[in-house]
mmCIF file with all atom_site columns, C-alpha atoms in Angstrom:
data_model
loop_
_atom_site.group_PDB
_atom_site.id
_atom_site.type_symbol
_atom_site.label_atom_id
_atom_site.label_alt_id
_atom_site.label_comp_id
_atom_site.label_asym_id
_atom_site.label_entity_id
_atom_site.label_seq_id
_atom_site.pdbx_PDB_ins_code
_atom_site.Cartn_x
_atom_site.Cartn_y
_atom_site.Cartn_z
_atom_site.occupancy
_atom_site.B_iso_or_equiv
_atom_site.pdbx_formal_charge
_atom_site.auth_seq_id
_atom_site.auth_comp_id
_atom_site.auth_asym_id
_atom_site.auth_atom_id
_atom_site.pdbx_PDB_model_num
ATOM 1   C CA . SER A 1 1   ? -70.466  -94.616  -201.523 1.00 45.00 ? 1   SER A CA 1
ATOM 2   C CA . LYS A 1 2   ? -66.949  -93.191  -201.154 1.00 46.00 ? 2   LYS A CA 1
ATOM 3   C CA . LEU A 1 3   ? -68.261  -90.278  -199.041 1.00 46.00 ? 3   LEU A CA 1
ATOM 4   C CA . LEU A 1 4   ? -70.051  -92.748  -196.762 1.00 47.00 ? 4   LEU A CA 1
ATOM 5   C CA . GLY A 1 5   ? -67.102  -95.078  -196.658 1.00 49.00 ? 5   GLY A CA 1
ATOM 6   C CA . VAL A 1 6   ? -69.215  -97.953  -197.911 1.00 50.00 ? 6   VAL A CA 1
ATOM 7   C CA . GLU A 1 7   ? -68.441  -100.184 -200.840 1.00 57.00 ? 7   GLU A CA 1
ATOM 8   C CA . PHE A 1 8   ? -70.811  -99.787  -203.802 1.00 53.00 ? 8   PHE A CA 1
ATOM 9   C CA . ASP A 1 9   ? -71.268  -103.533 -203.993 1.00 60.00 ? 9   ASP A CA 1
ATOM 10  C CA . ALA A 1 10  ? -72.603  -103.651 -200.420 1.00 57.00 ? 10  ALA A CA 1
ATOM 11  C CA . ILE A 1 11  ? -75.127  -100.903 -201.218 1.00 56.00 ? 11  ILE A CA 1
ATOM 12  C CA . TRP A 1 12  ? -76.196  -102.716 -204.346 1.00 57.00 ? 12  TRP A CA 1
ATOM 13  C CA . GLN A 1 13  ? -76.622  -106.018 -202.531 1.00 67.00 ? 13  GLN A CA 1
ATOM 14  C CA . ARG A 1 14  ? -78.750  -104.323 -199.880 1.00 69.00 ? 14  ARG A CA 1
ATOM 15  C CA . HIS A 1 15  ? -80.883  -102.688 -202.581 1.00 64.00 ? 15  HIS A CA 1
ATOM 16  C CA . ARG A 1 16  ? -81.140  -105.960 -204.422 1.00 69.00 ? 16  ARG A CA 1
ATOM 17  C CA . ARG A 1 17  ? -82.341  -107.776 -201.303 1.00 74.00 ? 17  ARG A CA 1
ATOM 18  C CA . GLN A 1 18  ? -84.996  -105.120 -200.742 1.00 78.00 ? 18  GLN A CA 1
ATOM 19  C CA . MET A 1 19  ? -86.185  -105.441 -204.322 1.00 77.00 ? 19  MET A CA 1
ATOM 20  C CA . ILE A 1 20  ? -86.378  -109.226 -203.997 1.00 77.00 ? 20  ILE A CA 1
ATOM 21  C CA . LYS A 1 21  ? -88.395  -108.917 -200.778 1.00 78.00 ? 21  LYS A CA 1
ATOM 22  C CA . LYS A 1 22  ? -90.802  -106.496 -202.453 1.00 77.00 ? 22  LYS A CA 1
ATOM 23  C CA . ALA A 1 23  ? -91.139  -108.765 -205.484 1.00 74.00 ? 23  ALA A CA 1
ATOM 24  C CA . VAL A 1 24  ? -91.845  -111.790 -203.287 1.00 74.00 ? 24  VAL A CA 1
ATOM 25  C CA . ALA A 1 25  ? -94.373  -109.805 -201.246 1.00 74.00 ? 25  ALA A CA 1
ATOM 26  C CA . TRP A 1 26  ? -96.129  -108.594 -204.412 1.00 77.00 ? 26  TRP A CA 1
ATOM 27  C CA . SER A 1 27  ? -96.135  -112.128 -205.840 1.00 75.00 ? 27  SER A CA 1
ATOM 28  C CA . LEU A 1 28  ? -97.597  -113.621 -202.665 1.00 77.00 ? 28  LEU A CA 1
ATOM 29  C CA . GLY A 1 29  ? -100.183 -110.873 -202.548 1.00 75.00 ? 29  GLY A CA 1
ATOM 30  C CA . CYS A 1 30  ? -101.198 -111.511 -206.156 1.00 74.00 ? 30  CYS A CA 1
ATOM 31  C CA . VAL A 1 31  ? -101.393 -115.256 -205.542 1.00 72.00 ? 31  VAL A CA 1
ATOM 32  C CA . ALA A 1 32  ? -103.584 -114.670 -202.463 1.00 73.00 ? 32  ALA A CA 1
ATOM 33  C CA . ILE A 1 33  ? -105.901 -112.358 -204.392 1.00 74.00 ? 33  ILE A CA 1
ATOM 34  C CA . VAL A 1 34  ? -106.232 -114.804 -207.297 1.00 67.00 ? 34  VAL A CA 1
ATOM 35  C CA . ALA A 1 35  ? -106.849 -117.699 -204.877 1.00 66.00 ? 35  ALA A CA 1
ATOM 36  C CA . ALA A 1 36  ? -109.505 -115.669 -203.076 1.00 64.00 ? 36  ALA A CA 1
ATOM 37  C CA . ILE A 1 37  ? -111.227 -114.811 -206.365 1.00 62.00 ? 37  ILE A CA 1
ATOM 38  C CA . ILE A 1 38  ? -111.166 -118.465 -207.467 1.00 58.00 ? 38  ILE A CA 1
ATOM 39  C CA . GLY A 1 39  ? -112.452 -119.564 -204.040 1.00 61.00 ? 39  GLY A CA 1
ATOM 40  C CA . VAL A 1 40  ? -115.337 -117.091 -204.126 1.00 59.00 ? 40  VAL A CA 1
ATOM 41  C CA . TRP A 1 41  ? -116.144 -118.117 -207.710 1.00 56.00 ? 41  TRP A CA 1
ATOM 42  C CA . LYS A 1 42  ? -116.208 -121.808 -206.801 1.00 61.00 ? 42  LYS A CA 1
ATOM 43  C CA . VAL A 1 43  ? -118.236 -121.257 -203.647 1.00 58.00 ? 43  VAL A CA 1
ATOM 44  C CA . ASN A 1 44  ? -120.876 -119.327 -205.584 1.00 60.00 ? 44  ASN A CA 1
ATOM 45  C CA . GLN A 1 45  ? -121.205 -121.832 -208.412 1.00 82.00 ? 45  GLN A CA 1
ATOM 46  C CA . PRO A 1 46  ? -124.652 -123.449 -208.925 1.00 90.00 ? 46  PRO A CA 1
ATOM 47  C CA . PHE A 1 47  ? -125.028 -126.860 -207.297 1.00 92.00 ? 47  PHE A CA 1
ATOM 48  C CA . ASP A 1 48  ? -127.052 -130.037 -207.839 1.00 94.00 ? 48  ASP A CA 1
ATOM 49  C CA . THR A 1 49  ? -129.271 -131.632 -205.213 1.00 95.00 ? 49  THR A CA 1
ATOM 50  C CA . GLU A 1 50  ? -130.117 -135.325 -205.126 1.00 95.00 ? 50  GLU A CA 1
ATOM 51  C CA . ILE A 1 51  ? -133.586 -136.201 -203.835 1.00 94.00 ? 51  ILE A CA 1
ATOM 52  C CA . GLN A 1 52  ? -134.635 -139.501 -202.253 1.00 94.00 ? 52  GLN A CA 1
ATOM 53  C CA . LEU A 1 53  ? -137.968 -140.565 -200.761 1.00 95.00 ? 53  LEU A CA 1
ATOM 54  C CA . ASN A 1 54  ? -138.441 -142.508 -197.548 1.00 94.00 ? 54  ASN A CA 1
ATOM 55  C CA . GLU A 1 55  ? -141.642 -144.400 -196.776 1.00 94.00 ? 55  GLU A CA 1
ATOM 56  C CA . ALA A 1 56  ? -142.167 -143.292 -193.189 1.00 94.00 ? 56  ALA A CA 1
ATOM 57  C CA . SER A 1 57  ? -145.444 -145.182 -192.677 1.00 93.00 ? 57  SER A CA 1
ATOM 58  C CA . VAL A 1 58  ? -145.703 -148.901 -191.913 1.00 92.00 ? 58  VAL A CA 1
ATOM 59  C CA . HIS A 1 59  ? -144.284 -150.792 -194.876 1.00 91.00 ? 59  HIS A CA 1
ATOM 60  C CA . ASN A 1 60  ? -146.705 -153.405 -196.203 1.00 95.00 ? 60  ASN A CA 1
ATOM 61  C CA . THR A 1 61  ? -145.261 -155.689 -198.872 1.00 94.00 ? 61  THR A CA 1
ATOM 62  C CA . GLN A 1 62  ? -148.783 -156.856 -199.842 1.00 95.00 ? 62  GLN A CA 1
ATOM 63  C CA . LEU A 1 63  ? -149.547 -153.437 -201.334 1.00 96.00 ? 63  LEU A CA 1
ATOM 64  C CA . PRO A 1 64  ? -148.246 -152.015 -204.629 1.00 94.00 ? 64  PRO A CA 1
ATOM 65  C CA . ALA A 1 65  ? -144.865 -150.321 -204.343 1.00 92.00 ? 65  ALA A CA 1
ATOM 66  C CA . MET A 1 66  ? -144.581 -146.588 -204.745 1.00 93.00 ? 66  MET A CA 1
ATOM 67  C CA . HIS A 1 67  ? -144.175 -145.470 -208.348 1.00 91.00 ? 67  HIS A CA 1
ATOM 68  C CA . ASP A 1 68  ? -144.217 -142.274 -210.387 1.00 94.00 ? 68  ASP A CA 1
ATOM 69  C CA . ALA A 1 69  ? -143.928 -139.785 -207.537 1.00 96.00 ? 69  ALA A CA 1
ATOM 70  C CA . VAL A 1 70  ? -143.924 -136.199 -208.848 1.00 97.00 ? 70  VAL A CA 1
ATOM 71  C CA . VAL A 1 71  ? -141.452 -134.092 -206.857 1.00 96.00 ? 71  VAL A CA 1
ATOM 72  C CA . THR A 1 72  ? -141.630 -130.290 -207.084 1.00 96.00 ? 72  THR A CA 1
ATOM 73  C CA . LEU A 1 73  ? -139.034 -127.825 -205.825 1.00 95.00 ? 73  LEU A CA 1
ATOM 74  C CA . ASP A 1 74  ? -139.975 -124.135 -205.522 1.00 95.00 ? 74  ASP A CA 1
ATOM 75  C CA . LEU A 1 75  ? -137.157 -121.582 -205.753 1.00 92.00 ? 75  LEU A CA 1
ATOM 76  C CA . ASP A 1 76  ? -138.480 -118.023 -205.613 1.00 86.00 ? 76  ASP A CA 1
ATOM 77  C CA . ASN A 1 77  ? -139.785 -117.476 -209.160 1.00 84.00 ? 77  ASN A CA 1
ATOM 78  C CA . GLU A 1 78  ? -138.541 -120.825 -210.488 1.00 90.00 ? 78  GLU A CA 1
ATOM 79  C CA . THR A 1 79  ? -140.170 -124.235 -210.129 1.00 94.00 ? 79  THR A CA 1
ATOM 80  C CA . LYS A 1 80  ? -138.362 -127.498 -210.838 1.00 94.00 ? 80  LYS A CA 1
ATOM 81  C CA . THR A 1 81  ? -140.358 -130.718 -211.296 1.00 96.00 ? 81  THR A CA 1
ATOM 82  C CA . ASP A 1 82  ? -139.303 -134.298 -211.943 1.00 95.00 ? 82  ASP A CA 1
ATOM 83  C CA . THR A 1 83  ? -140.702 -137.814 -211.493 1.00 96.00 ? 83  THR A CA 1
ATOM 84  C CA . LEU A 1 84  ? -139.246 -140.520 -209.278 1.00 94.00 ? 84  LEU A CA 1
ATOM 85  C CA . HIS A 1 85  ? -140.285 -143.931 -210.570 1.00 93.00 ? 85  HIS A CA 1
ATOM 86  C CA . ALA A 1 86  ? -139.384 -146.114 -207.549 1.00 93.00 ? 86  ALA A CA 1
ATOM 87  C CA . ILE A 1 87  ? -138.949 -145.668 -203.798 1.00 91.00 ? 87  ILE A CA 1
ATOM 88  C CA . ASP A 1 88  ? -135.304 -146.766 -203.979 1.00 91.00 ? 88  ASP A CA 1
ATOM 89  C CA . GLY A 1 89  ? -134.483 -144.414 -206.856 1.00 93.00 ? 89  GLY A CA 1
ATOM 90  C CA . LYS A 1 90  ? -133.011 -140.927 -206.861 1.00 94.00 ? 90  LYS A CA 1
ATOM 91  C CA . LEU A 1 91  ? -133.630 -137.815 -208.901 1.00 93.00 ? 91  LEU A CA 1
ATOM 92  C CA . ARG A 1 92  ? -131.384 -134.829 -209.387 1.00 95.00 ? 92  ARG A CA 1
ATOM 93  C CA . PHE A 1 93  ? -132.270 -131.160 -209.708 1.00 95.00 ? 93  PHE A CA 1
ATOM 94  C CA . LYS A 1 94  ? -129.394 -129.375 -211.446 1.00 93.00 ? 94  LYS A CA 1
ATOM 95  C CA . ASN A 1 95  ? -127.984 -125.842 -211.524 1.00 91.00 ? 95  ASN A CA 1
ATOM 96  C CA . ILE A 1 96  ? -129.593 -124.521 -208.363 1.00 92.00 ? 96  ILE A CA 1
ATOM 97  C CA . PRO A 1 97  ? -128.315 -121.031 -207.422 1.00 90.00 ? 97  PRO A CA 1
ATOM 98  C CA . HIS A 1 98  ? -125.838 -121.305 -204.582 1.00 90.00 ? 98  HIS A CA 1
ATOM 99  C CA . ARG A 1 99  ? -127.777 -118.914 -202.365 1.00 88.00 ? 99  ARG A CA 1
ATOM 100 C CA . PHE A 1 100 ? -130.321 -121.701 -201.753 1.00 92.00 ? 100 PHE A CA 1
ATOM 101 C CA . LEU A 1 101 ? -127.759 -124.124 -200.305 1.00 91.00 ? 101 LEU A CA 1
ATOM 102 C CA . ASN A 1 102 ? -128.596 -124.931 -196.660 1.00 93.00 ? 102 ASN A CA 1
ATOM 103 C CA . GLN A 1 103 ? -131.613 -122.620 -196.852 1.00 93.00 ? 103 GLN A CA 1
ATOM 104 C CA . PRO A 1 104 ? -135.297 -123.487 -196.242 1.00 94.00 ? 104 PRO A CA 1
ATOM 105 C CA . VAL A 1 105 ? -137.224 -124.159 -199.468 1.00 94.00 ? 105 VAL A CA 1
ATOM 106 C CA . HIS A 1 106 ? -140.666 -125.471 -200.334 1.00 95.00 ? 106 HIS A CA 1
ATOM 107 C CA . MET A 1 107 ? -140.934 -129.008 -201.703 1.00 95.00 ? 107 MET A CA 1
ATOM 108 C CA . SER A 1 108 ? -143.936 -131.192 -202.493 1.00 95.00 ? 108 SER A CA 1
ATOM 109 C CA . VAL A 1 109 ? -144.526 -134.814 -203.500 1.00 96.00 ? 109 VAL A CA 1
ATOM 110 C CA . ASN A 1 110 ? -147.625 -136.177 -205.237 1.00 96.00 ? 110 ASN A CA 1
ATOM 111 C CA . CYS A 1 111 ? -148.024 -139.906 -205.713 1.00 95.00 ? 111 CYS A CA 1
ATOM 112 C CA . ASN A 1 112 ? -150.917 -142.349 -206.123 1.00 93.00 ? 112 ASN A CA 1
ATOM 113 C CA . ASP A 1 113 ? -151.706 -144.383 -202.972 1.00 95.00 ? 113 ASP A CA 1
ATOM 114 C CA . PHE A 1 114 ? -149.680 -141.962 -200.850 1.00 96.00 ? 114 PHE A CA 1
ATOM 115 C CA . ARG A 1 115 ? -150.630 -138.785 -199.034 1.00 95.00 ? 115 ARG A CA 1
ATOM 116 C CA . ASP A 1 116 ? -149.476 -135.572 -200.670 1.00 94.00 ? 116 ASP A CA 1
ATOM 117 C CA . ALA A 1 117 ? -146.369 -134.175 -198.983 1.00 93.00 ? 117 ALA A CA 1
ATOM 118 C CA . ASP A 1 118 ? -146.119 -130.400 -198.827 1.00 93.00 ? 118 ASP A CA 1
ATOM 119 C CA . THR A 1 119 ? -143.322 -129.175 -196.626 1.00 93.00 ? 119 THR A CA 1
ATOM 120 C CA . ILE A 1 120 ? -140.380 -126.847 -196.005 1.00 93.00 ? 120 ILE A CA 1
ATOM 121 C CA . VAL A 1 121 ? -136.960 -128.502 -196.014 1.00 92.00 ? 121 VAL A CA 1
ATOM 122 C CA . THR A 1 122 ? -133.407 -127.311 -195.618 1.00 94.00 ? 122 THR A CA 1
ATOM 123 C CA . LEU A 1 123 ? -131.949 -127.765 -199.075 1.00 93.00 ? 123 LEU A CA 1
ATOM 124 C CA . THR A 1 124 ? -128.686 -129.701 -199.146 1.00 94.00 ? 124 THR A CA 1
ATOM 125 C CA . ARG A 1 125 ? -126.806 -131.578 -201.835 1.00 93.00 ? 125 ARG A CA 1
ATOM 126 C CA . ASN A 1 126 ? -128.543 -134.766 -200.645 1.00 94.00 ? 126 ASN A CA 1
ATOM 127 C CA . ALA A 1 127 ? -132.118 -134.446 -199.378 1.00 90.00 ? 127 ALA A CA 1
ATOM 128 C CA . ILE A 1 128 ? -134.493 -137.117 -198.081 1.00 90.00 ? 128 ILE A CA 1
ATOM 129 C CA . LEU A 1 129 ? -138.259 -136.553 -197.961 1.00 92.00 ? 129 LEU A CA 1
ATOM 130 C CA . ASP A 1 130 ? -140.616 -138.668 -195.860 1.00 93.00 ? 130 ASP A CA 1
ATOM 131 C CA . ILE A 1 131 ? -143.831 -139.873 -197.475 1.00 95.00 ? 131 ILE A CA 1
ATOM 132 C CA . HIS A 1 132 ? -146.757 -141.710 -195.888 1.00 96.00 ? 132 HIS A CA 1
ATOM 133 C CA . ARG A 1 133 ? -149.074 -144.206 -197.517 1.00 96.00 ? 133 ARG A CA 1
ATOM 134 C CA . ASP A 1 134 ? -152.715 -143.146 -197.633 1.00 97.00 ? 134 ASP A CA 1
ATOM 135 C CA . PRO A 1 135 ? -154.422 -145.810 -195.475 1.00 96.00 ? 135 PRO A CA 1
ATOM 136 C CA . SER A 1 136 ? -157.822 -145.104 -196.983 1.00 96.00 ? 136 SER A CA 1
ATOM 137 C CA . VAL A 1 137 ? -156.938 -146.379 -200.484 1.00 96.00 ? 137 VAL A CA 1
ATOM 138 C CA . TYR A 1 138 ? -156.688 -150.055 -199.540 1.00 97.00 ? 138 TYR A CA 1
ATOM 139 C CA . GLY A 1 139 ? -158.215 -149.752 -196.070 1.00 96.00 ? 139 GLY A CA 1
ATOM 140 C CA . ASP A 1 140 ? -161.680 -148.299 -196.710 1.00 97.00 ? 140 ASP A CA 1
ATOM 141 C CA . ILE A 1 141 ? -163.811 -151.304 -197.672 1.00 97.00 ? 141 ILE A CA 1
ATOM 142 C CA . HIS A 1 142 ? -167.234 -150.363 -199.003 1.00 96.00 ? 142 HIS A CA 1
ATOM 143 C CA . PHE A 1 143 ? -169.670 -152.481 -200.974 1.00 96.00 ? 143 PHE A CA 1
ATOM 144 C CA . LYS A 1 144 ? -173.333 -153.551 -201.134 1.00 96.00 ? 144 LYS A CA 1
ATOM 145 C CA . LEU A 1 145 ? -174.785 -157.014 -200.587 1.00 96.00 ? 145 LEU A CA 1
ATOM 146 C CA . TRP A 1 146 ? -177.378 -157.775 -203.253 1.00 95.00 ? 146 TRP A CA 1
ATOM 147 C CA . ASN A 1 147 ? -179.627 -160.796 -203.595 1.00 95.00 ? 147 ASN A CA 1
ATOM 148 C CA . ILE A 1 148 ? -179.779 -161.634 -207.301 1.00 92.00 ? 148 ILE A CA 1
ATOM 149 C CA . ASN A 1 149 ? -182.850 -163.857 -206.939 1.00 92.00 ? 149 ASN A CA 1
ATOM 150 C CA . ALA A 1 150 ? -184.976 -161.446 -204.921 1.00 91.00 ? 150 ALA A CA 1
ATOM 151 C CA . GLU A 1 151 ? -183.392 -158.419 -206.592 1.00 92.00 ? 151 GLU A CA 1
ATOM 152 C CA . GLU A 1 152 ? -183.023 -156.586 -203.316 1.00 95.00 ? 152 GLU A CA 1
ATOM 153 C CA . CYS A 1 153 ? -180.356 -155.586 -200.848 1.00 95.00 ? 153 CYS A CA 1
ATOM 154 C CA . VAL A 1 154 ? -179.402 -157.879 -197.977 1.00 95.00 ? 154 VAL A CA 1
ATOM 155 C CA . PRO A 1 155 ? -179.552 -155.931 -194.700 1.00 96.00 ? 155 PRO A CA 1
ATOM 156 C CA . MET A 1 156 ? -178.222 -156.747 -191.229 1.00 95.00 ? 156 MET A CA 1
ATOM 157 C CA . THR A 1 157 ? -176.033 -159.602 -192.384 1.00 95.00 ? 157 THR A CA 1
ATOM 158 C CA . LYS A 1 158 ? -172.788 -160.575 -190.669 1.00 95.00 ? 158 LYS A CA 1
ATOM 159 C CA . ILE A 1 159 ? -169.678 -160.352 -192.842 1.00 95.00 ? 159 ILE A CA 1
ATOM 160 C CA . SER A 1 160 ? -166.130 -161.351 -191.958 1.00 96.00 ? 160 SER A CA 1
ATOM 161 C CA . ILE A 1 161 ? -163.065 -159.941 -193.753 1.00 95.00 ? 161 ILE A CA 1
ATOM 162 C CA . GLU A 1 162 ? -159.543 -160.886 -192.682 1.00 91.00 ? 162 GLU A CA 1
ATOM 163 C CA . GLY A 1 163 ? -160.919 -161.934 -189.296 1.00 91.00 ? 163 GLY A CA 1
ATOM 164 C CA . GLN A 1 164 ? -162.754 -158.649 -188.727 1.00 94.00 ? 164 GLN A CA 1
ATOM 165 C CA . GLU A 1 165 ? -166.513 -158.826 -188.464 1.00 94.00 ? 165 GLU A CA 1
ATOM 166 C CA . THR A 1 166 ? -169.177 -156.284 -189.350 1.00 95.00 ? 166 THR A CA 1
ATOM 167 C CA . LEU A 1 167 ? -172.836 -156.084 -190.349 1.00 95.00 ? 167 LEU A CA 1
ATOM 168 C CA . SER A 1 168 ? -174.437 -154.744 -193.495 1.00 95.00 ? 168 SER A CA 1
ATOM 169 C CA . ASP A 1 169 ? -176.713 -151.786 -192.737 1.00 95.00 ? 169 ASP A CA 1
ATOM 170 C CA . GLU A 1 170 ? -180.424 -151.439 -193.525 1.00 95.00 ? 170 GLU A CA 1
ATOM 171 C CA . ASN A 1 171 ? -179.503 -150.786 -197.181 1.00 95.00 ? 171 ASN A CA 1
ATOM 172 C CA . GLY A 1 172 ? -177.206 -153.792 -197.417 1.00 95.00 ? 172 GLY A CA 1
ATOM 173 C CA . VAL A 1 173 ? -174.099 -151.621 -197.394 1.00 96.00 ? 173 VAL A CA 1
ATOM 174 C CA . VAL A 1 174 ? -170.973 -152.994 -195.750 1.00 96.00 ? 174 VAL A CA 1
ATOM 175 C CA . THR A 1 175 ? -168.309 -150.578 -194.513 1.00 95.00 ? 175 THR A CA 1
ATOM 176 C CA . LEU A 1 176 ? -165.118 -151.577 -192.746 1.00 96.00 ? 176 LEU A CA 1
ATOM 177 C CA . PHE A 1 177 ? -161.687 -150.041 -192.240 1.00 96.00 ? 177 PHE A CA 1
ATOM 178 C CA . MET A 1 178 ? -158.681 -152.329 -192.430 1.00 96.00 ? 178 MET A CA 1
ATOM 179 C CA . PRO A 1 179 ? -155.542 -151.228 -190.507 1.00 95.00 ? 179 PRO A CA 1
ATOM 180 C CA . LEU A 1 180 ? -152.526 -150.560 -192.715 1.00 96.00 ? 180 LEU A CA 1
ATOM 181 C CA . PRO A 1 181 ? -150.488 -153.642 -191.655 1.00 95.00 ? 181 PRO A CA 1
ATOM 182 C CA . MET A 1 182 ? -153.426 -155.893 -192.632 1.00 95.00 ? 182 MET A CA 1
ATOM 183 C CA . GLN A 1 183 ? -154.291 -154.221 -195.922 1.00 97.00 ? 183 GLN A CA 1
ATOM 184 C CA . ARG A 1 184 ? -154.336 -156.148 -199.195 1.00 96.00 ? 184 ARG A CA 1
ATOM 185 C CA . LYS A 1 185 ? -155.036 -155.490 -202.880 1.00 96.00 ? 185 LYS A CA 1
ATOM 186 C CA . ALA A 1 186 ? -158.068 -157.791 -202.593 1.00 97.00 ? 186 ALA A CA 1
ATOM 187 C CA . TYR A 1 187 ? -160.035 -159.218 -199.678 1.00 96.00 ? 187 TYR A CA 1
ATOM 188 C CA . LYS A 1 188 ? -161.856 -162.528 -199.337 1.00 95.00 ? 188 LYS A CA 1
ATOM 189 C CA . ILE A 1 189 ? -165.351 -162.134 -197.904 1.00 95.00 ? 189 ILE A CA 1
ATOM 190 C CA . VAL A 1 190 ? -166.787 -164.754 -195.590 1.00 95.00 ? 190 VAL A CA 1
ATOM 191 C CA . SER A 1 191 ? -170.516 -165.044 -194.885 1.00 93.00 ? 191 SER A CA 1
ATOM 192 C CA . ASP A 1 192 ? -173.092 -167.623 -193.851 1.00 91.00 ? 192 ASP A CA 1
ATOM 193 C CA . LEU A 1 193 ? -174.899 -166.744 -197.072 1.00 92.00 ? 193 LEU A CA 1
ATOM 194 C CA . THR A 1 194 ? -173.991 -168.222 -200.452 1.00 93.00 ? 194 THR A CA 1
ATOM 195 C CA . LEU A 1 195 ? -171.917 -165.609 -202.252 1.00 94.00 ? 195 LEU A CA 1
ATOM 196 C CA . VAL A 1 196 ? -171.668 -165.514 -206.037 1.00 94.00 ? 196 VAL A CA 1
ATOM 197 C CA . ASN A 1 197 ? -168.467 -163.507 -205.836 1.00 92.00 ? 197 ASN A CA 1
ATOM 198 C CA . ASP A 1 198 ? -166.554 -163.692 -202.570 1.00 93.00 ? 198 ASP A CA 1
ATOM 199 C CA . SER A 1 199 ? -163.735 -161.216 -203.191 1.00 94.00 ? 199 SER A CA 1
ATOM 200 C CA . ILE A 1 200 ? -163.570 -157.458 -203.313 1.00 95.00 ? 200 ILE A CA 1
ATOM 201 C CA . ILE A 1 201 ? -160.832 -155.757 -205.340 1.00 96.00 ? 201 ILE A CA 1
ATOM 202 C CA . MET A 1 202 ? -159.378 -152.580 -203.894 1.00 95.00 ? 202 MET A CA 1
ATOM 203 C CA . PRO A 1 203 ? -159.849 -149.690 -204.104 1.00 94.00 ? 203 PRO A CA 1
ATOM 204 C CA . CYS A 1 204 ? -163.613 -150.132 -203.936 1.00 93.00 ? 204 CYS A CA 1
ATOM 205 C CA . GLY A 1 205 ? -166.587 -147.838 -203.533 1.00 85.00 ? 205 GLY A CA 1
ATOM 206 C CA . ALA A 1 206 ? -170.321 -147.276 -203.660 1.00 80.00 ? 206 ALA A CA 1
ATOM 207 C CA . ASP A 1 207 ? -170.663 -148.999 -207.049 1.00 89.00 ? 207 ASP A CA 1
ATOM 208 C CA . ASP A 1 208 ? -169.120 -152.278 -205.884 1.00 95.00 ? 208 ASP A CA 1
ATOM 209 C CA . VAL A 1 209 ? -171.588 -155.122 -205.277 1.00 95.00 ? 209 VAL A CA 1
ATOM 210 C CA . ILE A 1 210 ? -171.232 -158.590 -203.770 1.00 95.00 ? 210 ILE A CA 1
ATOM 211 C CA . LEU A 1 211 ? -173.933 -160.861 -205.139 1.00 95.00 ? 211 LEU A CA 1
ATOM 212 C CA . VAL A 1 212 ? -175.818 -163.267 -202.907 1.00 94.00 ? 212 VAL A CA 1
ATOM 213 C CA . LYS A 1 213 ? -177.972 -166.205 -204.038 1.00 89.00 ? 213 LYS A CA 1
#
């Protein structure tokens, strides 16, 4: 320092400032690296998805509400399944690998009185699946008119159900489709004949008989 004509204290202060700058730079660098590692770790953590169902068909309050819908989520070699007990409920699939977030996945829904849903959805933390009521369950009316006295079918007879008219065929079979907004759990049958039982409980089929005197 004497040869350079500079005080030793000035050299030391300069060196000290450089050391402090290096220490601060190293500290900031370490903090940035740790923050990046934590960020990557958090981003790649498994996530949960919450599933809801939406009745996309015409809602008919006269029909039984949706219940016990089996929801299945397919993830490569893993399948997750759970049951949703009401249309306004939610179910949660937990610990889904992060690589599936915002990616297309296969999901299906199976539920009585509703059409099976089998679709590809973009998986998010909150997913909504549309389901549609099967109109055939309470809409396909099918029964036979049978005369209990003559012990024979009653052909070509006019029948009225919920204001819709039809005729029994040559075998006494009555078939009628009721539109979804008009569907009921049971239908009152109107005829000019004397009916022993004048209601049909749905769903019905080939074994259902309306007795005529």
